[in-house]
Amino acid sequence: MKDAVPALEIAGLRKSFGRGKTSREVLGGVSLTVNEGEFVSLIGPSGSGKTTLFRLIGGLERPDAGDIRIGGRPANGRRGLIAYMPQQASLMPWRTVAANVELALEIAGVPRREARTQSREWLARIGLGDYAETYPHLLSGGMQQRVSFLRALLAPQPLMCLDEPFGALDALTRLKMQRWLLSIWEQNRRAVLFVTHSIEEALLLSDRVLVLSPSPAAVIYERKVPFPRPRDEALWTSPEFNAIKQDIYERLQAYGEVGEGAR
Amino acid sequence: MGNKGTLRVIWPPAALSLLGLAAWQLVSDLGLIEPWLLPSPLAIAREALAIAPRLLEHAAATAQLTLIGFAAGTAAGLALAALLHLLPGVKAALYPLLVLSQNIPIIVIGPLFLIWFGFTLLPKVLLVALVCFFPVCVAMLTGLAQSDPHLAEYMRMIGANKREMLWKLELPNAMPYLFSGLKIAATYSVMSGVIAEWIGAEKGLGYFMLLSSKGFQPARVFAAVALVVAMSLALFAAAAAAERLFIRWRPAGGDEGGRPK
Ligand SMILES: Nc1ncnc2c1ncn2[C@@H]1O[C@H](COP(=O)(O)OP(=O)(O)OP(=O)(O)O)[C@@H](O)[C@H]1O
Ligand SMILES: [Mg+2]
């Protein structure tokens, strides 16, 4: 069910910080597309400008040059058009777990009652029903990230932007979270732009992987991930998986830097 | 923190106080101190009972003054905090002056208020309000400005506007700060009420203390002091109870209950 209009279209995006001599170009002409229902991962070295790119997509900063279109509409400097999951769970300590999930719905203008029924239903579905009325500090790091993901998933905006959501988790929890996210996403196919440092994570989850150069960042490589869905970790032992992994690893290395999780 | 927790916090200082009172009584009974210099606790209690109706009348006057002043000061503090938070330019100009103003002793301001507003309740209420105003205002301003940057970034990313930032992030974040401000204000308010009554009043515990010490009746002074302490504690306890009622989300006792991040 591919739409003619991509969920996200970015063309020639440039952004510098500072002025005069101290000016530094962080984004040096980034172009990319995320189609409706497509899961796209963005891999890039630390400090290459991935979070900056998200802040531009989110409308918190304006690009110096280039265009962002979300669902076909110009979105430079416009906020509230994306569902977002940050690197830290960023749950409000004074809201219950359910109320935290409802926050994104409230801000997006979904009626309270509808937000309530949705959050209850989904918390139960992801096995956190018993925690709906507790406060976030009682949850483990992995549970908090699940709540944070659910909050982004239920937000009505079609495009989801996830900024390295599992970066702070330990390896085992991270593995569980990847499997979990995969199963939920495969039922629910939304357009996703996903930032990660781990090539394996990107390959397991995505339809397409984009490699970003160190700043000034540009997309230097793009690779379709051909494995059929539903997927599972059995993939990791397949020769094709490892061939693609090696390929992407070499592209990253060509610039002399590799993210931590990449190996 | 339930009743058990409260009890655990209260009993050590309570036990120490009782011990101190017992020692004081013993020293007095042994005749080591002249009773007209320092009456024994039991003598003070006897005197307090003997003049209970008068004492309570004065206490009621002080309580009224303190509560009105506390409420007015809190309201003014909240209003100014809200204003300064919404107008950062004004905050930058006014905030340092506000801090500076705290160096003016209220002992000096009190008589001035009397000159300006006459021998009514108003100057005294103003004095108490002035004392309560500052901790509430500063605590609230701090709380409003100290939102978690990650939360603020998240809110902006999902498109929250200024109003939503205020109501859904900054205000809830400021609540614990506000209550610490309220507890400080509650502690100071009774004291400042007494000082206001010293400066000029014809009723209230402050007035009664002044009268009793001029009349060489230390037992009465101490009885009034005990009442002042009791009222301070009661107001503080009320603020603490309100805090517990409003803020249910905090992990109990800071380190227990919550998981490490
Ligand atoms: N507001 C800003 N002012 C000045 N410099 C900035 C600003 N925002 C980002 N930068 C710079 O832009 C560069 C890219 O930062 P960014 O956070 O986007 O990288 P990243 O790819 O997300 O890194 P990581 O993988 O470590 O999260 C950094 O060098 C940072 O110092
Ligand atoms: Mg980043």
mmCIF file with all atom_site columns, N, CA and C in Angstrom, chain A residues 54-55 60 79-80 84 86 88 90-94 103-104 106-107 112 135 137-139 151, chain B residues 150-151 153-161 164 168-169 172-173 248-251 257-259:
data_model
loop_
_atom_site.group_PDB
_atom_site.id
_atom_site.type_symbol
_atom_site.label_atom_id
_atom_site.label_alt_id
_atom_site.label_comp_id
_atom_site.label_asym_id
_atom_site.label_entity_id
_atom_site.label_seq_id
_atom_site.pdbx_PDB_ins_code
_atom_site.Cartn_x
_atom_site.Cartn_y
_atom_site.Cartn_z
_atom_site.occupancy
_atom_site.B_iso_or_equiv
_atom_site.pdbx_formal_charge
_atom_site.auth_seq_id
_atom_site.auth_comp_id
_atom_site.auth_asym_id
_atom_site.auth_atom_id
_atom_site.pdbx_PDB_model_num
ATOM 1   N N  . PHE A 1 54  ? 17.155 15.615 13.348 1.00 0.00 ? 54  PHE A N  1
ATOM 2   C CA . PHE A 1 54  ? 15.844 15.420 13.972 1.00 0.00 ? 54  PHE A CA 1
ATOM 3   C C  . PHE A 1 54  ? 15.266 16.732 14.472 1.00 0.00 ? 54  PHE A C  1
ATOM 4   N N  . ARG A 1 55  ? 16.123 17.586 15.016 1.00 0.00 ? 55  ARG A N  1
ATOM 5   C CA . ARG A 1 55  ? 15.621 18.867 15.528 1.00 0.00 ? 55  ARG A CA 1
ATOM 6   C C  . ARG A 1 55  ? 15.115 19.743 14.378 1.00 0.00 ? 55  ARG A C  1
ATOM 7   N N  . LEU A 1 60  ? 12.340 22.491 15.482 1.00 0.00 ? 60  LEU A N  1
ATOM 8   C CA . LEU A 1 60  ? 12.943 23.294 16.544 1.00 0.00 ? 60  LEU A CA 1
ATOM 9   C C  . LEU A 1 60  ? 13.997 24.237 16.003 1.00 0.00 ? 60  LEU A C  1
ATOM 10  N N  . ARG A 1 79  ? 6.358  22.777 13.847 1.00 0.00 ? 79  ARG A N  1
ATOM 11  C CA . ARG A 1 79  ? 6.418  21.772 14.915 1.00 0.00 ? 79  ARG A CA 1
ATOM 12  C C  . ARG A 1 79  ? 5.105  20.995 15.001 1.00 0.00 ? 79  ARG A C  1
ATOM 13  N N  . GLY A 1 80  ? 5.175  19.859 15.686 1.00 0.00 ? 80  GLY A N  1
ATOM 14  C CA . GLY A 1 80  ? 3.965  19.088 15.938 1.00 0.00 ? 80  GLY A CA 1
ATOM 15  C C  . GLY A 1 80  ? 3.575  18.157 14.810 1.00 0.00 ? 80  GLY A C  1
ATOM 16  N N  . TYR A 1 84  ? 7.573  11.280 18.206 1.00 0.00 ? 84  TYR A N  1
ATOM 17  C CA . TYR A 1 84  ? 9.001  11.308 18.520 1.00 0.00 ? 84  TYR A CA 1
ATOM 18  C C  . TYR A 1 84  ? 9.316  10.465 19.733 1.00 0.00 ? 84  TYR A C  1
ATOM 19  N N  . PRO A 1 86  ? 12.674 10.007 22.106 1.00 0.00 ? 86  PRO A N  1
ATOM 20  C CA . PRO A 1 86  ? 14.042 10.477 22.342 1.00 0.00 ? 86  PRO A CA 1
ATOM 21  C C  . PRO A 1 86  ? 14.935 9.377  22.894 1.00 0.00 ? 86  PRO A C  1
ATOM 22  N N  . GLN A 1 88  ? 16.739 9.353  25.778 1.00 0.00 ? 88  GLN A N  1
ATOM 23  C CA . GLN A 1 88  ? 16.336 9.086  27.165 1.00 0.00 ? 88  GLN A CA 1
ATOM 24  C C  . GLN A 1 88  ? 14.817 8.938  27.183 1.00 0.00 ? 88  GLN A C  1
ATOM 25  N N  . SER A 1 90  ? 12.589 10.074 28.968 1.00 0.00 ? 90  SER A N  1
ATOM 26  C CA . SER A 1 90  ? 11.919 11.359 29.139 1.00 0.00 ? 90  SER A CA 1
ATOM 27  C C  . SER A 1 90  ? 10.457 11.209 29.547 1.00 0.00 ? 90  SER A C  1
ATOM 28  N N  . LEU A 1 91  ? 10.222 10.432 30.589 1.00 0.00 ? 91  LEU A N  1
ATOM 29  C CA . LEU A 1 91  ? 8.865  10.327 31.133 1.00 0.00 ? 91  LEU A CA 1
ATOM 30  C C  . LEU A 1 91  ? 8.737  11.335 32.269 1.00 0.00 ? 91  LEU A C  1
ATOM 31  N N  . MET A 1 92  ? 7.550  11.917 32.392 1.00 0.00 ? 92  MET A N  1
ATOM 32  C CA . MET A 1 92  ? 7.363  12.906 33.439 1.00 0.00 ? 92  MET A CA 1
ATOM 33  C C  . MET A 1 92  ? 7.136  12.186 34.770 1.00 0.00 ? 92  MET A C  1
ATOM 34  N N  . PRO A 1 93  ? 7.981  12.480 35.767 1.00 0.00 ? 93  PRO A N  1
ATOM 35  C CA . PRO A 1 93  ? 7.905  11.711 37.015 1.00 0.00 ? 93  PRO A CA 1
ATOM 36  C C  . PRO A 1 93  ? 6.594  11.921 37.768 1.00 0.00 ? 93  PRO A C  1
ATOM 37  N N  . TRP A 1 94  ? 5.892  13.036 37.498 1.00 0.00 ? 94  TRP A N  1
ATOM 38  C CA . TRP A 1 94  ? 4.670  13.309 38.233 1.00 0.00 ? 94  TRP A CA 1
ATOM 39  C C  . TRP A 1 94  ? 3.442  12.757 37.528 1.00 0.00 ? 94  TRP A C  1
ATOM 40  N N  . LEU A 1 103 ? 0.217  11.842 27.211 1.00 0.00 ? 103 LEU A N  1
ATOM 41  C CA . LEU A 1 103 ? 0.762  13.187 27.001 1.00 0.00 ? 103 LEU A CA 1
ATOM 42  C C  . LEU A 1 103 ? 0.871  13.551 25.521 1.00 0.00 ? 103 LEU A C  1
ATOM 43  N N  . ALA A 1 104 ? 1.478  12.641 24.733 1.00 0.00 ? 104 ALA A N  1
ATOM 44  C CA . ALA A 1 104 ? 1.675  12.940 23.316 1.00 0.00 ? 104 ALA A CA 1
ATOM 45  C C  . ALA A 1 104 ? 0.327  13.087 22.602 1.00 0.00 ? 104 ALA A C  1
ATOM 46  N N  . GLU A 1 106 ? -2.491 14.137 24.069 1.00 0.00 ? 106 GLU A N  1
ATOM 47  C CA . GLU A 1 106 ? -3.054 15.423 24.503 1.00 0.00 ? 106 GLU A CA 1
ATOM 48  C C  . GLU A 1 106 ? -2.481 16.579 23.686 1.00 0.00 ? 106 GLU A C  1
ATOM 49  N N  . ILE A 1 107 ? -1.150 16.582 23.559 1.00 0.00 ? 107 ILE A N  1
ATOM 50  C CA . ILE A 1 107 ? -0.507 17.676 22.828 1.00 0.00 ? 107 ILE A CA 1
ATOM 51  C C  . ILE A 1 107 ? -0.959 17.676 21.370 1.00 0.00 ? 107 ILE A C  1
ATOM 52  N N  . ARG A 1 112 ? -9.447 13.721 25.429 1.00 0.00 ? 112 ARG A N  1
ATOM 53  C CA . ARG A 1 112 ? -8.956 13.035 26.635 1.00 0.00 ? 112 ARG A CA 1
ATOM 54  C C  . ARG A 1 112 ? -9.461 11.610 26.759 1.00 0.00 ? 112 ARG A C  1
ATOM 55  N N  . TYR A 1 135 ? 3.923  5.188  39.041 1.00 0.00 ? 135 TYR A N  1
ATOM 56  C CA . TYR A 1 135 ? 4.762  6.265  38.526 1.00 0.00 ? 135 TYR A CA 1
ATOM 57  C C  . TYR A 1 135 ? 6.018  5.683  37.884 1.00 0.00 ? 135 TYR A C  1
ATOM 58  N N  . HIS A 1 137 ? 9.168  6.014  38.020 1.00 0.00 ? 137 HIS A N  1
ATOM 59  C CA . HIS A 1 137 ? 10.407 5.650  38.704 1.00 0.00 ? 137 HIS A CA 1
ATOM 60  C C  . HIS A 1 137 ? 10.393 4.207  39.210 1.00 0.00 ? 137 HIS A C  1
ATOM 61  N N  . LEU A 1 138 ? 9.219  3.586  39.188 1.00 0.00 ? 138 LEU A N  1
ATOM 62  C CA . LEU A 1 138 ? 9.146  2.192  39.612 1.00 0.00 ? 138 LEU A CA 1
ATOM 63  C C  . LEU A 1 138 ? 9.460  1.214  38.480 1.00 0.00 ? 138 LEU A C  1
ATOM 64  N N  . LEU A 1 139 ? 9.597  1.742  37.257 1.00 0.00 ? 139 LEU A N  1
ATOM 65  C CA . LEU A 1 139 ? 9.853  0.865  36.115 1.00 0.00 ? 139 LEU A CA 1
ATOM 66  C C  . LEU A 1 139 ? 11.341 0.702  35.863 1.00 0.00 ? 139 LEU A C  1
ATOM 67  N N  . ARG A 1 151 ? 4.236  5.714  23.657 1.00 0.00 ? 151 ARG A N  1
ATOM 68  C CA . ARG A 1 151 ? 3.808  7.106  23.584 1.00 0.00 ? 151 ARG A CA 1
ATOM 69  C C  . ARG A 1 151 ? 3.977  7.650  22.167 1.00 0.00 ? 151 ARG A C  1
ATOM 70  N N  . HIS B 2 150 ? 15.765 17.517 29.119 1.00 0.00 ? 150 HIS B N  1
ATOM 71  C CA . HIS B 2 150 ? 15.329 16.432 28.230 1.00 0.00 ? 150 HIS B CA 1
ATOM 72  C C  . HIS B 2 150 ? 13.820 16.469 28.038 1.00 0.00 ? 150 HIS B C  1
ATOM 73  N N  . LEU B 2 151 ? 13.116 16.706 29.147 1.00 0.00 ? 151 LEU B N  1
ATOM 74  C CA . LEU B 2 151 ? 11.654 16.779 29.057 1.00 0.00 ? 151 LEU B CA 1
ATOM 75  C C  . LEU B 2 151 ? 11.234 17.979 28.220 1.00 0.00 ? 151 LEU B C  1
ATOM 76  N N  . GLU B 2 153 ? 12.922 19.447 25.838 1.00 0.00 ? 153 GLU B N  1
ATOM 77  C CA . GLU B 2 153 ? 13.237 19.157 24.433 1.00 0.00 ? 153 GLU B CA 1
ATOM 78  C C  . GLU B 2 153 ? 12.171 18.220 23.851 1.00 0.00 ? 153 GLU B C  1
ATOM 79  N N  . TYR B 2 154 ? 11.800 17.207 24.616 1.00 0.00 ? 154 TYR B N  1
ATOM 80  C CA . TYR B 2 154 ? 10.780 16.273 24.145 1.00 0.00 ? 154 TYR B CA 1
ATOM 81  C C  . TYR B 2 154 ? 9.465  17.005 23.867 1.00 0.00 ? 154 TYR B C  1
ATOM 82  N N  . MET B 2 155 ? 9.059  17.847 24.822 1.00 0.00 ? 155 MET B N  1
ATOM 83  C CA . MET B 2 155 ? 7.796  18.583 24.660 1.00 0.00 ? 155 MET B CA 1
ATOM 84  C C  . MET B 2 155 ? 7.816  19.447 23.392 1.00 0.00 ? 155 MET B C  1
ATOM 85  N N  . ARG B 2 156 ? 8.953  20.102 23.145 1.00 0.00 ? 156 ARG B N  1
ATOM 86  C CA . ARG B 2 156 ? 9.028  20.946 21.953 1.00 0.00 ? 156 ARG B CA 1
ATOM 87  C C  . ARG B 2 156 ? 9.011  20.082 20.701 1.00 0.00 ? 156 ARG B C  1
ATOM 88  N N  . MET B 2 157 ? 9.678  18.943 20.752 1.00 0.00 ? 157 MET B N  1
ATOM 89  C CA . MET B 2 157 ? 9.721  18.081 19.571 1.00 0.00 ? 157 MET B CA 1
ATOM 90  C C  . MET B 2 157 ? 8.324  17.593 19.186 1.00 0.00 ? 157 MET B C  1
ATOM 91  N N  . ILE B 2 158 ? 7.464  17.334 20.171 1.00 0.00 ? 158 ILE B N  1
ATOM 92  C CA . ILE B 2 158 ? 6.126  16.866 19.799 1.00 0.00 ? 158 ILE B CA 1
ATOM 93  C C  . ILE B 2 158 ? 5.169  18.042 19.600 1.00 0.00 ? 158 ILE B C  1
ATOM 94  N N  . GLY B 2 159 ? 5.707  19.266 19.611 1.00 0.00 ? 159 GLY B N  1
ATOM 95  C CA . GLY B 2 159 ? 4.910  20.408 19.194 1.00 0.00 ? 159 GLY B CA 1
ATOM 96  C C  . GLY B 2 159 ? 4.154  21.121 20.293 1.00 0.00 ? 159 GLY B C  1
ATOM 97  N N  . ALA B 2 160 ? 4.597  20.983 21.555 1.00 0.00 ? 160 ALA B N  1
ATOM 98  C CA . ALA B 2 160 ? 3.907  21.683 22.645 1.00 0.00 ? 160 ALA B CA 1
ATOM 99  C C  . ALA B 2 160 ? 4.087  23.189 22.495 1.00 0.00 ? 160 ALA B C  1
ATOM 100 N N  . ASN B 2 161 ? 3.008  23.947 22.707 1.00 0.00 ? 161 ASN B N  1
ATOM 101 C CA . ASN B 2 161 ? 3.133  25.400 22.651 1.00 0.00 ? 161 ASN B CA 1
ATOM 102 C C  . ASN B 2 161 ? 3.477  25.935 24.037 1.00 0.00 ? 161 ASN B C  1
ATOM 103 N N  . GLU B 2 164 ? 1.126  24.980 26.871 1.00 0.00 ? 164 GLU B N  1
ATOM 104 C CA . GLU B 2 164 ? 1.270  23.571 27.278 1.00 0.00 ? 164 GLU B CA 1
ATOM 105 C C  . GLU B 2 164 ? 2.571  23.332 28.024 1.00 0.00 ? 164 GLU B C  1
ATOM 106 N N  . LYS B 2 168 ? 1.847  21.784 31.549 1.00 0.00 ? 168 LYS B N  1
ATOM 107 C CA . LYS B 2 168 ? 2.134  20.347 31.607 1.00 0.00 ? 168 LYS B CA 1
ATOM 108 C C  . LYS B 2 168 ? 3.571  20.046 32.017 1.00 0.00 ? 168 LYS B C  1
ATOM 109 N N  . LEU B 2 169 ? 4.437  21.049 31.960 1.00 0.00 ? 169 LEU B N  1
ATOM 110 C CA . LEU B 2 169 ? 5.832  20.785 32.337 1.00 0.00 ? 169 LEU B CA 1
ATOM 111 C C  . LEU B 2 169 ? 6.297  21.673 33.495 1.00 0.00 ? 169 LEU B C  1
ATOM 112 N N  . PRO B 2 172 ? 3.947  21.629 37.021 1.00 0.00 ? 172 PRO B N  1
ATOM 113 C CA . PRO B 2 172 ? 4.114  20.405 37.824 1.00 0.00 ? 172 PRO B CA 1
ATOM 114 C C  . PRO B 2 172 ? 5.533  20.272 38.357 1.00 0.00 ? 172 PRO B C  1
ATOM 115 N N  . ASN B 2 173 ? 6.505  20.682 37.543 1.00 0.00 ? 173 ASN B N  1
ATOM 116 C CA . ASN B 2 173 ? 7.897  20.599 37.980 1.00 0.00 ? 173 ASN B CA 1
ATOM 117 C C  . ASN B 2 173 ? 8.150  21.512 39.183 1.00 0.00 ? 173 ASN B C  1
ATOM 118 N N  . ARG B 2 248 ? 2.336  12.967 45.214 1.00 0.00 ? 248 ARG B N  1
ATOM 119 C CA . ARG B 2 248 ? 2.332  11.541 45.531 1.00 0.00 ? 248 ARG B CA 1
ATOM 120 C C  . ARG B 2 248 ? 3.347  10.786 44.707 1.00 0.00 ? 248 ARG B C  1
ATOM 121 N N  . TRP B 2 249 ? 3.941  11.449 43.738 1.00 0.00 ? 249 TRP B N  1
ATOM 122 C CA . TRP B 2 249 ? 4.749  10.716 42.775 1.00 0.00 ? 249 TRP B CA 1
ATOM 123 C C  . TRP B 2 249 ? 6.185  10.528 43.215 1.00 0.00 ? 249 TRP B C  1
ATOM 124 N N  . ARG B 2 250 ? 6.618  11.298 44.211 1.00 0.00 ? 250 ARG B N  1
ATOM 125 C CA . ARG B 2 250 ? 8.032  11.227 44.556 1.00 0.00 ? 250 ARG B CA 1
ATOM 126 C C  . ARG B 2 250 ? 8.355  9.917  45.236 1.00 0.00 ? 250 ARG B C  1
ATOM 127 N N  . PRO B 2 251 ? 9.476  9.290  44.884 1.00 0.00 ? 251 PRO B N  1
ATOM 128 C CA . PRO B 2 251 ? 9.846  8.063  45.588 1.00 0.00 ? 251 PRO B CA 1
ATOM 129 C C  . PRO B 2 251 ? 10.014 8.356  47.069 1.00 0.00 ? 251 PRO B C  1
ATOM 130 N N  . GLY B 2 257 ? 12.516 2.929  47.756 1.00 0.00 ? 257 GLY B N  1
ATOM 131 C CA . GLY B 2 257 ? 11.342 2.863  46.896 1.00 0.00 ? 257 GLY B CA 1
ATOM 132 C C  . GLY B 2 257 ? 11.677 3.010  45.425 1.00 0.00 ? 257 GLY B C  1
ATOM 133 N N  . GLY B 2 258 ? 12.444 4.018  45.047 1.00 0.00 ? 258 GLY B N  1
ATOM 134 C CA . GLY B 2 258 ? 12.729 4.229  43.639 1.00 0.00 ? 258 GLY B CA 1
ATOM 135 C C  . GLY B 2 258 ? 13.885 3.354  43.175 1.00 0.00 ? 258 GLY B C  1
ATOM 136 N N  . ARG B 2 259 ? 13.872 3.044  41.913 1.00 0.00 ? 259 ARG B N  1
ATOM 137 C CA . ARG B 2 259 ? 14.995 2.303  41.356 1.00 0.00 ? 259 ARG B CA 1
ATOM 138 C C  . ARG B 2 259 ? 16.079 3.284  40.969 1.00 0.00 ? 259 ARG B C  1
#
